[in-house]
Coordinates of C-alpha atoms and ligand atoms in Angstrom, one line a residue:
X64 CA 139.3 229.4 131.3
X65 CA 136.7 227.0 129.4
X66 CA 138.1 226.3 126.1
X67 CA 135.8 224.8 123.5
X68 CA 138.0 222.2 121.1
X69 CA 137.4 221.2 117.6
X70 CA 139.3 217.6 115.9
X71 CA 138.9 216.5 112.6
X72 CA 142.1 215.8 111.3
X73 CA 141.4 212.1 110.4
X74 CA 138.7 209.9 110.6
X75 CA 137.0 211.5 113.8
X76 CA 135.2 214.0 114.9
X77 CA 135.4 215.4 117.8
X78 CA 134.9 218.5 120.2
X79 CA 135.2 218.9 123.6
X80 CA 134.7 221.3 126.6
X81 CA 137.1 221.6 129.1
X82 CA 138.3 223.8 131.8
X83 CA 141.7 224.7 132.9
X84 CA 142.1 226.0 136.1
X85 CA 145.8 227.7 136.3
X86 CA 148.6 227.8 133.7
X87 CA 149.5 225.4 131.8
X88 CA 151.8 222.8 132.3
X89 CA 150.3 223.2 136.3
X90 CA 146.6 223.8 135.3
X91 CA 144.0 221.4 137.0
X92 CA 141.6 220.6 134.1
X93 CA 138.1 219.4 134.1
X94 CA 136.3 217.2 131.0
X95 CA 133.0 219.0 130.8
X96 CA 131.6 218.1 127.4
X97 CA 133.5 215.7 125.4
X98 CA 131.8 213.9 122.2
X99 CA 133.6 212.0 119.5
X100 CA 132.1 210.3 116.3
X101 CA 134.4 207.6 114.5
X102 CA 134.0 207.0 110.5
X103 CA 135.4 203.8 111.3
X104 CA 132.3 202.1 109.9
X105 CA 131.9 204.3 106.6
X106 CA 136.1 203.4 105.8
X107 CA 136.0 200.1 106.9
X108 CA 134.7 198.8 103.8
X109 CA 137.8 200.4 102.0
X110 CA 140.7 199.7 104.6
X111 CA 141.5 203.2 105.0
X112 CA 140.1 206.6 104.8
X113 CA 139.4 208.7 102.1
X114 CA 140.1 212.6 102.3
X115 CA 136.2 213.3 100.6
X116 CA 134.7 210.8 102.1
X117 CA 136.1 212.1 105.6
X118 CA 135.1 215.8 104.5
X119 CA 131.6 215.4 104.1
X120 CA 131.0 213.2 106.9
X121 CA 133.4 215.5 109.5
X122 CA 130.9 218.8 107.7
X123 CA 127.4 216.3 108.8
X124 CA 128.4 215.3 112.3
X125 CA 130.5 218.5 113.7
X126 CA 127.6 220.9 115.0
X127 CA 125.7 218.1 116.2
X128 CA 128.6 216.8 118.1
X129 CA 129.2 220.6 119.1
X130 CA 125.9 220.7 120.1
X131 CA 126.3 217.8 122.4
X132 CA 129.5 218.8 124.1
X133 CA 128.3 222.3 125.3
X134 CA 124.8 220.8 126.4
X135 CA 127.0 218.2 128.2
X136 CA 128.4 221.0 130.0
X137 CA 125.2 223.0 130.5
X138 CA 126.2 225.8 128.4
X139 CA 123.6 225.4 125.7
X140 CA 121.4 227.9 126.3
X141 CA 118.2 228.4 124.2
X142 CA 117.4 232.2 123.4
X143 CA 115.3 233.9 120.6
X144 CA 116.8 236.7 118.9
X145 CA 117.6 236.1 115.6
X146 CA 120.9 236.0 113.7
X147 CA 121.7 239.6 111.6
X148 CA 121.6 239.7 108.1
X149 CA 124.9 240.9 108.0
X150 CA 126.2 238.5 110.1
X151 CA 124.7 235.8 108.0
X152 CA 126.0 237.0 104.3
X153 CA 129.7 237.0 106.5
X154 CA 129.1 233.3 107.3
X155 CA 128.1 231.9 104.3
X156 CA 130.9 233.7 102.7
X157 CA 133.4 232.2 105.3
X158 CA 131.8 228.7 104.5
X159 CA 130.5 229.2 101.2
X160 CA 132.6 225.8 100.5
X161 CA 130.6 224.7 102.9
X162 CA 127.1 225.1 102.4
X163 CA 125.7 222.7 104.4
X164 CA 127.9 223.6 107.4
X165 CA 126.9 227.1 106.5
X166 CA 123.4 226.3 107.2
X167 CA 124.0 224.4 110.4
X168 CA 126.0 226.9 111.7
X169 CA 123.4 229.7 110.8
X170 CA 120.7 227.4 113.0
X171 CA 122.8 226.6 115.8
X172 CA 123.5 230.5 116.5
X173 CA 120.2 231.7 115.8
X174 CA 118.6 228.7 118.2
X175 CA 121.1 229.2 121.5
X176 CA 123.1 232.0 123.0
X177 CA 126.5 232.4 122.9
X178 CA 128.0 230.4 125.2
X179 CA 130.5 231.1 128.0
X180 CA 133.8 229.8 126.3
X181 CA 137.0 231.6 126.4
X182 CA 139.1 230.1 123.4
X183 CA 138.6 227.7 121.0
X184 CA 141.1 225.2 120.1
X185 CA 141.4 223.7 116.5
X186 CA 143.8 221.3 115.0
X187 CA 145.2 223.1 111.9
X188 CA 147.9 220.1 111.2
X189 CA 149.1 217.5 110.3
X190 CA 146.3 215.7 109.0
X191 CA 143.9 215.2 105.9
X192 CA 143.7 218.8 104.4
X193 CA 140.2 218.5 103.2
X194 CA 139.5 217.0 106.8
X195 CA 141.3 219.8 108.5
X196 CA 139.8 222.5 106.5
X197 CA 136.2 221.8 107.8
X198 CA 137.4 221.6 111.6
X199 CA 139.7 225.0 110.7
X200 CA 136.7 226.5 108.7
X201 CA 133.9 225.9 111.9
X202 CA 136.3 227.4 114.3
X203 CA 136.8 230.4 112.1
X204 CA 132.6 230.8 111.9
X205 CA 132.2 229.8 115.5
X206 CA 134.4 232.6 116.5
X207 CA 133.1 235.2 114.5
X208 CA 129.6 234.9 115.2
X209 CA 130.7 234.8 119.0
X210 CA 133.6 237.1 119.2
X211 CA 135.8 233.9 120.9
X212 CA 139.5 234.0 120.1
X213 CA 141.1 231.0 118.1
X214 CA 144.2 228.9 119.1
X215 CA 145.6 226.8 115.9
X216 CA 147.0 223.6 117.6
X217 CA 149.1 221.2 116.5
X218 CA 147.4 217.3 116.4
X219 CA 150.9 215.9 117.6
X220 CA 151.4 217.9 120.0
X221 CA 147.8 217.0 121.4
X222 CA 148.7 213.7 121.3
X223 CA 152.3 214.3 123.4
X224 CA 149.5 215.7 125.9
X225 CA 147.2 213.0 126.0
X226 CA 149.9 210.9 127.1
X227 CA 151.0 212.6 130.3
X228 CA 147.3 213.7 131.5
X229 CA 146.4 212.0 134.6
X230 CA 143.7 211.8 137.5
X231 CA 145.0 213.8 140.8
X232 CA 144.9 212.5 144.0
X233 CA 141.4 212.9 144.9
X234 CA 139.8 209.5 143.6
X235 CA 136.3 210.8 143.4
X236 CA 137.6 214.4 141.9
X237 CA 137.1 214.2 137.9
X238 CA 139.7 216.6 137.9
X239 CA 143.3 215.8 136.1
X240 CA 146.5 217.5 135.6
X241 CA 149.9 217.0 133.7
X242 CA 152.1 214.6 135.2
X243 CA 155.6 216.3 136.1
X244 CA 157.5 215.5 133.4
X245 CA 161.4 215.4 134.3
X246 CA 163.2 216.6 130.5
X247 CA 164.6 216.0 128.3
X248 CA 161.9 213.9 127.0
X249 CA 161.1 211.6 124.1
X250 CA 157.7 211.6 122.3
X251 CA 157.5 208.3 120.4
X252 CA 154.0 208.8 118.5
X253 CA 152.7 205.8 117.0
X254 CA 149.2 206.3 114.9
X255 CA 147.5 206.1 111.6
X256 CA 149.4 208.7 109.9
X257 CA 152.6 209.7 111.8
X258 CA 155.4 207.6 113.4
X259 CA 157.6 209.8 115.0
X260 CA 160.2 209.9 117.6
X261 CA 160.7 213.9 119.2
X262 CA 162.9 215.3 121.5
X263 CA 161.4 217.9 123.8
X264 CA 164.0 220.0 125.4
X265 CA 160.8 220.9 127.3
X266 CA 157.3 221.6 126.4
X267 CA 156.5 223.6 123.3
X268 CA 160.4 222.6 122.2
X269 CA 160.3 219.9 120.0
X270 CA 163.1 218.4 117.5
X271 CA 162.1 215.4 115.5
X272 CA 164.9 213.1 115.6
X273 CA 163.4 209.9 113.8
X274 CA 160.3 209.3 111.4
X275 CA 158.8 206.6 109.1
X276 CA 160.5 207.1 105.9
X277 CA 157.2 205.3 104.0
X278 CA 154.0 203.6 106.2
X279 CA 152.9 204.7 109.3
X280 CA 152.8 202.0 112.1
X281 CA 149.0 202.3 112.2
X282 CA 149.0 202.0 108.5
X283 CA 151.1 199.1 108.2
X284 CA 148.7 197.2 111.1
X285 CA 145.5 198.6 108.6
X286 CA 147.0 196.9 105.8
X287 CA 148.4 193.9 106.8
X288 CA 144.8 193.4 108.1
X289 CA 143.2 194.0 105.3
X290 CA 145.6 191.0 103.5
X291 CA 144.6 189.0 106.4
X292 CA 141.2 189.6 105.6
X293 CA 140.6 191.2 109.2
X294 CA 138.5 194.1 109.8
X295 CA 139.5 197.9 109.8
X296 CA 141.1 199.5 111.9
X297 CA 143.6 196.6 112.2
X298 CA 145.7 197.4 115.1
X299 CA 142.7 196.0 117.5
X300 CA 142.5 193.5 115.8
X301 CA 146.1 192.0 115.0
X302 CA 146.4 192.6 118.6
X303 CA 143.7 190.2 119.7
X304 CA 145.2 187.9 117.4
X305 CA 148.4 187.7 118.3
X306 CA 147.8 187.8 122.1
X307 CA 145.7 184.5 120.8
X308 CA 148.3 182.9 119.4
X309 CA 150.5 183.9 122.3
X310 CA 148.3 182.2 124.7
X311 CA 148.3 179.3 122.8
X312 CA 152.0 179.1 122.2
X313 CA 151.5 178.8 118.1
X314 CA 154.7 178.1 116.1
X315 CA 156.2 180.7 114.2
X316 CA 154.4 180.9 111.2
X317 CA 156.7 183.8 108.8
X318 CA 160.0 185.0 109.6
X319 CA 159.7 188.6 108.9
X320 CA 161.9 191.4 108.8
X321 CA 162.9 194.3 111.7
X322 CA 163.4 196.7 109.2
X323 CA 166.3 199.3 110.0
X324 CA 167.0 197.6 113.2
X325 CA 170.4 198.1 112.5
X326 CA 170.4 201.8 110.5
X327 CA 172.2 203.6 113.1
X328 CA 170.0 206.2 112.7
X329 CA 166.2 207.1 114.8
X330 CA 164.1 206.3 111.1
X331 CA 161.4 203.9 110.5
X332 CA 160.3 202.0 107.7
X333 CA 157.0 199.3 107.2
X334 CA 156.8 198.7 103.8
X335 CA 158.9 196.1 103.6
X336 CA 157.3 194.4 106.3
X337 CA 154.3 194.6 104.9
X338 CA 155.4 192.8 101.5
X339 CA 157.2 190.4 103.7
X340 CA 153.8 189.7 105.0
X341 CA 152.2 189.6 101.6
X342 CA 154.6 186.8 100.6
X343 CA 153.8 184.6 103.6
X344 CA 150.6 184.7 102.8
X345 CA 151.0 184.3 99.1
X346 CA 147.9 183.2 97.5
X347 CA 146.8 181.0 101.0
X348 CA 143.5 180.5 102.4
X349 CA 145.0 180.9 106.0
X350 CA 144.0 179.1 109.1
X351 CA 142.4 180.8 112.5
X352 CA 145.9 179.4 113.4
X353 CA 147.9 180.8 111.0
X354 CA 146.2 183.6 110.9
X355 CA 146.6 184.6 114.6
X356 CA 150.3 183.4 114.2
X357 CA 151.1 185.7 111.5
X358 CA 149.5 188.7 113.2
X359 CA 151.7 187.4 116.1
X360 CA 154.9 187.5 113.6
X361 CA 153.8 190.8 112.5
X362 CA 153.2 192.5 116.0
X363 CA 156.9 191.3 117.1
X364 CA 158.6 192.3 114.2
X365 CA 156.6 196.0 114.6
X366 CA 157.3 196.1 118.4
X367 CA 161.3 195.6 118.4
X368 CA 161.4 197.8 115.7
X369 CA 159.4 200.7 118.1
X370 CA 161.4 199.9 121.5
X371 CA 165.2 199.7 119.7
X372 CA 164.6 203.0 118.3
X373 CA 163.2 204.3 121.6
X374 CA 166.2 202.9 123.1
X375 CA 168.5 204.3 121.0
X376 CA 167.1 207.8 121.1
X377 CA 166.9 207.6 124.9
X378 CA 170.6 207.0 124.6
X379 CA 171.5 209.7 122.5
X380 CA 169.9 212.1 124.1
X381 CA 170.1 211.2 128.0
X382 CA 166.3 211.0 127.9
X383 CA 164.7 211.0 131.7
X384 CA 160.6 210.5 130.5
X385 CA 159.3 208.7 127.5
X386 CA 155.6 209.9 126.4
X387 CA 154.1 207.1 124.5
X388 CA 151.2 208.8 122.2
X389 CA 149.0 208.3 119.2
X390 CA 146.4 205.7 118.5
X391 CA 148.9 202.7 118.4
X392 CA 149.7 203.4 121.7
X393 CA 146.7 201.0 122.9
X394 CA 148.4 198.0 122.2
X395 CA 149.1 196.1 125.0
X396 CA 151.8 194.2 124.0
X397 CA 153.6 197.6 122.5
X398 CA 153.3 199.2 126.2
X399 CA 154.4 195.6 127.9
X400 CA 157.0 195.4 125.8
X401 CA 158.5 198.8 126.5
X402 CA 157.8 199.0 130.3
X403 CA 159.6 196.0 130.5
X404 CA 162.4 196.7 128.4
X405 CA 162.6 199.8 129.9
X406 CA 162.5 198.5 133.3
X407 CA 165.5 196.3 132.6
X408 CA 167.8 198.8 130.4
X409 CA 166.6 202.5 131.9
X410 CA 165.2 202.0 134.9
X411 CA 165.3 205.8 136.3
X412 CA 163.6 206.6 132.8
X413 CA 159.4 207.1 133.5
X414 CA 157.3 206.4 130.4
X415 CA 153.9 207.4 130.2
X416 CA 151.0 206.1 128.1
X417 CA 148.4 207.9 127.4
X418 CA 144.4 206.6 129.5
X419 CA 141.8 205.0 127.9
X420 CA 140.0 207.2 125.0
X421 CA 142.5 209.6 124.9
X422 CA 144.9 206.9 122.9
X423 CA 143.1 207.8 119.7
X424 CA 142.1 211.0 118.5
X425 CA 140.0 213.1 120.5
X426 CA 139.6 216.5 121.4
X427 CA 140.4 216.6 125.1
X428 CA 143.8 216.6 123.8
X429 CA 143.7 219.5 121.4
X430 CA 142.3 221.6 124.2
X431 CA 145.2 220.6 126.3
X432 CA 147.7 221.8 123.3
X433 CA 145.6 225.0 123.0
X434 CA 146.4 225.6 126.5
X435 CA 149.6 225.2 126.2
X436 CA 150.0 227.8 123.5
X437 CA 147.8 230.4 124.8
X438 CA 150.1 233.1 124.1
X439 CA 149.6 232.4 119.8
X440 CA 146.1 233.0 120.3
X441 CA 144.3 235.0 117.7
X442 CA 141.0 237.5 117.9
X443 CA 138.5 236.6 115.6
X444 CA 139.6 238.9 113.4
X445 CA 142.9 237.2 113.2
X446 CA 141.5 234.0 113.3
X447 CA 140.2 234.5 109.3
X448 CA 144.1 233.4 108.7
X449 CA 144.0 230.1 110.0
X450 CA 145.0 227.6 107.3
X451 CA 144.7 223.8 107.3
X452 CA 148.0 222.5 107.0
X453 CA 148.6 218.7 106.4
X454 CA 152.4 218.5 107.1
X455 CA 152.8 220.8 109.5
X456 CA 155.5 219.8 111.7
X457 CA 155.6 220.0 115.5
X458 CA 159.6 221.9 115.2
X459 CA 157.6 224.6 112.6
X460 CA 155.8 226.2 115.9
Ligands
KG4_72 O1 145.8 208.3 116.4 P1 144.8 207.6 115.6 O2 143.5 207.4 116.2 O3 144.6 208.3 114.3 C1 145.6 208.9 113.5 O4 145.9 210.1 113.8 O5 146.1 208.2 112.6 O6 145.4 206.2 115.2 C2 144.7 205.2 114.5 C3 145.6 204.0 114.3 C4 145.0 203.0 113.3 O7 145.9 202.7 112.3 C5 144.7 201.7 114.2 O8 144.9 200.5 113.5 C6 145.8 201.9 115.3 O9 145.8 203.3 115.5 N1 145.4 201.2 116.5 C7 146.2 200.2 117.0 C8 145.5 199.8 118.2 N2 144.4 200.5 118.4 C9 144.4 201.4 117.3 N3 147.3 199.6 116.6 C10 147.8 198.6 117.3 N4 147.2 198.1 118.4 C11 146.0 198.7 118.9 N5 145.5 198.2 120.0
ZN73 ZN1 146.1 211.1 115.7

């Protein structure tokens, strides 16, 4: 089955074509068409994103970037009948939120044929509700105007996927499948807006167990950067600092906080940190020095924080596979630091993290979750339903 995916939960949009050859979780699948654009530059200036800001840029960039991933994998087809005017009046009524999606949406079916695409896949939560509602919104259109059923997916879940999809064998085959994932397992999903630890029983079971009870992980590394005067998104950054000042054996420049270390229980919580961080800095011009040993500081305190509670939920729950997802998951030190933990406390336990690109949103990984829940797909009829839902919770499914 091809499935066409749609992403705009956050600060990227994305859509994707991909093939899945099988069942899930022992499909092979094949990356056909896969393009992604990053606000990154328009939210850098604030040090975060902004639900509007996101809206209007996710409603200008997704059928261009649709356009993109279905020529990518040659199923752009050019034709020349036109679009009917009933069709039409329902689109614009369906996006008449949306005008300027309407439009484009209007254009791209009245230039090319309907595609071959068996499902599409849209993330309908958790995420930015304004964000989610244009992704939600296009998919609903998309499918009516080609008769395609819908699958609603959940962004977490995509990310639990992303983590675990790997190249077979073959070396020069592009083809990748699930890794065999021994459970119970533990998702610990680290990213912009979510830190989470889940239990899954097995796929599509899912208990969360732990959660940030204020900033995300992400969020604390965006705003500690921004005190540090460092550019946005600051995880990339913090983490080139502090591997700096690691290099360079800097002394300790803050003694900061593990907050909760010790809270016998699987929650999070950054904030603390971060005004810990605030008062180091105070008022100070800092260093290059300083600063790369206080991102240093920062990173530590961050990273015990992540493995204790991944240890202590591995513990509890006789975990046999950790799945390491969301965008946090790139940093090096956060994935050297549980391998070798791991290695030394668990070492039957197999962690996975997820391959380059796939660590931040994309929308390989929502057609992955789509897969997987193949059997809540909706006709297009059905589809009309479909609501953005920021907190929707990986254990509501
Ligand atoms: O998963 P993601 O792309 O978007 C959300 O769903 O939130 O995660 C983005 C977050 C940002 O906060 C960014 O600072 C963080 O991931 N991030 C990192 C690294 N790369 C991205 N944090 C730490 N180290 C990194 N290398
Ligand atoms: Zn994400």
């Amino acid at each position: 089955m091809v499935i066409l995916s749609i992403e705009t939960s956050c600060d990227e949009t994305a859509v994707s074509v991909v093939r899945a050859q099988g069942t899930f979780p022992d499909a092979t699948y094949t990356i056909e068409g896969n393009a992604l654009h990053s606000q990154i530059d328009v939210h850098s200036t604030y040090g975060g994103v902004y639900p509007a800001m996101a809206k209007r840029e996710h409603i200008q960039r997704i059928v261009p970037l649709t356009k993109k991933a279905l020529s990518q994998a040659g199923l752009l087809v050019e034709k020349e009948s036109d679009l009917t005017q009933e069709r039409q009046e329902t689109l614009y009524e369906l996006l008449y939120r949306e005008q300027q999606l309407a439009q484009d949406v209007a254009a791209l079916s009245k230039q090319y044929q309907k595609p071959d695409i068996d499902l599409i896949a849209v993330t309908h939560g958790p995420g930015l509700e304004p964000a989610l509602w244009v992704g939600v919104n296009f998919a609903k259109a998309l499918s009516l105007l080609w008769n395609i059923p819908v699958v609603p997916t959940n962004h977490m879940e995509g990310h639990i996927l992303a983590g675990v999809l790997q190249k077979t064998e073959k070396a020069e085959s592009k083809s990748l499948k699930i890794a065999p994932v021994q459970f119970p397992a533990l998702a610990l999903l680290i990213s912009g807006g979510h830190t989470e630890l889940i239990h899954a029983k097995t796929w599509g079971v899912y208990e969360k167990v732990g959660q940030t009870k204020d900033d995300a992980t992400g969020e604390a590394f965006d705003k500690v950067a921004r005190m540090l005067d460092l550019p946005y998104p600051g995880g990339p950054e913090i983490g080139k600092r502090a591997a700096l000042a690691r290099k360079n054996n800097l002394p300790i420049y803050a003694e900061l906080p593990r907050p909760m270390l010790h809270s016998n229980d699987l929650d999070f919580s950054f904030s603390g940190l971060k005004t810990a961080v605030r008062y180091a800095i105070e008022d100070k011009k800092l260093s290059e020095d300083e600063t790369n040993a206080l991102s240093r500081d920062f990173e530590d305190a961050v990273t015990e924080v992540l493995v204790k509670k991944t240890h202590d939920a591995t513990d509890t729950y006789g975990i046999q596979t950790i799945i390491v997802g969301g965008g946090v998951s790139a940093s090096q030190h956060i994935r050297e630091s549980l391998l070798s933990h791991f290695a030394e406390h668990f070492p039957e336990v197999t962690l996975y993290f997820p391959n380059t690109g796939l660590s931040t949103d994309n929308a390989v990984m929502i057609a992955l979750a789509g897969h997987s829940r193949t059997n809540q797909t909706l006709s297009s009829t059905e589809a009309k339903t479909v609501t953005a839902q920021g907190n929707l919770s990986l254990a509501d499914e």
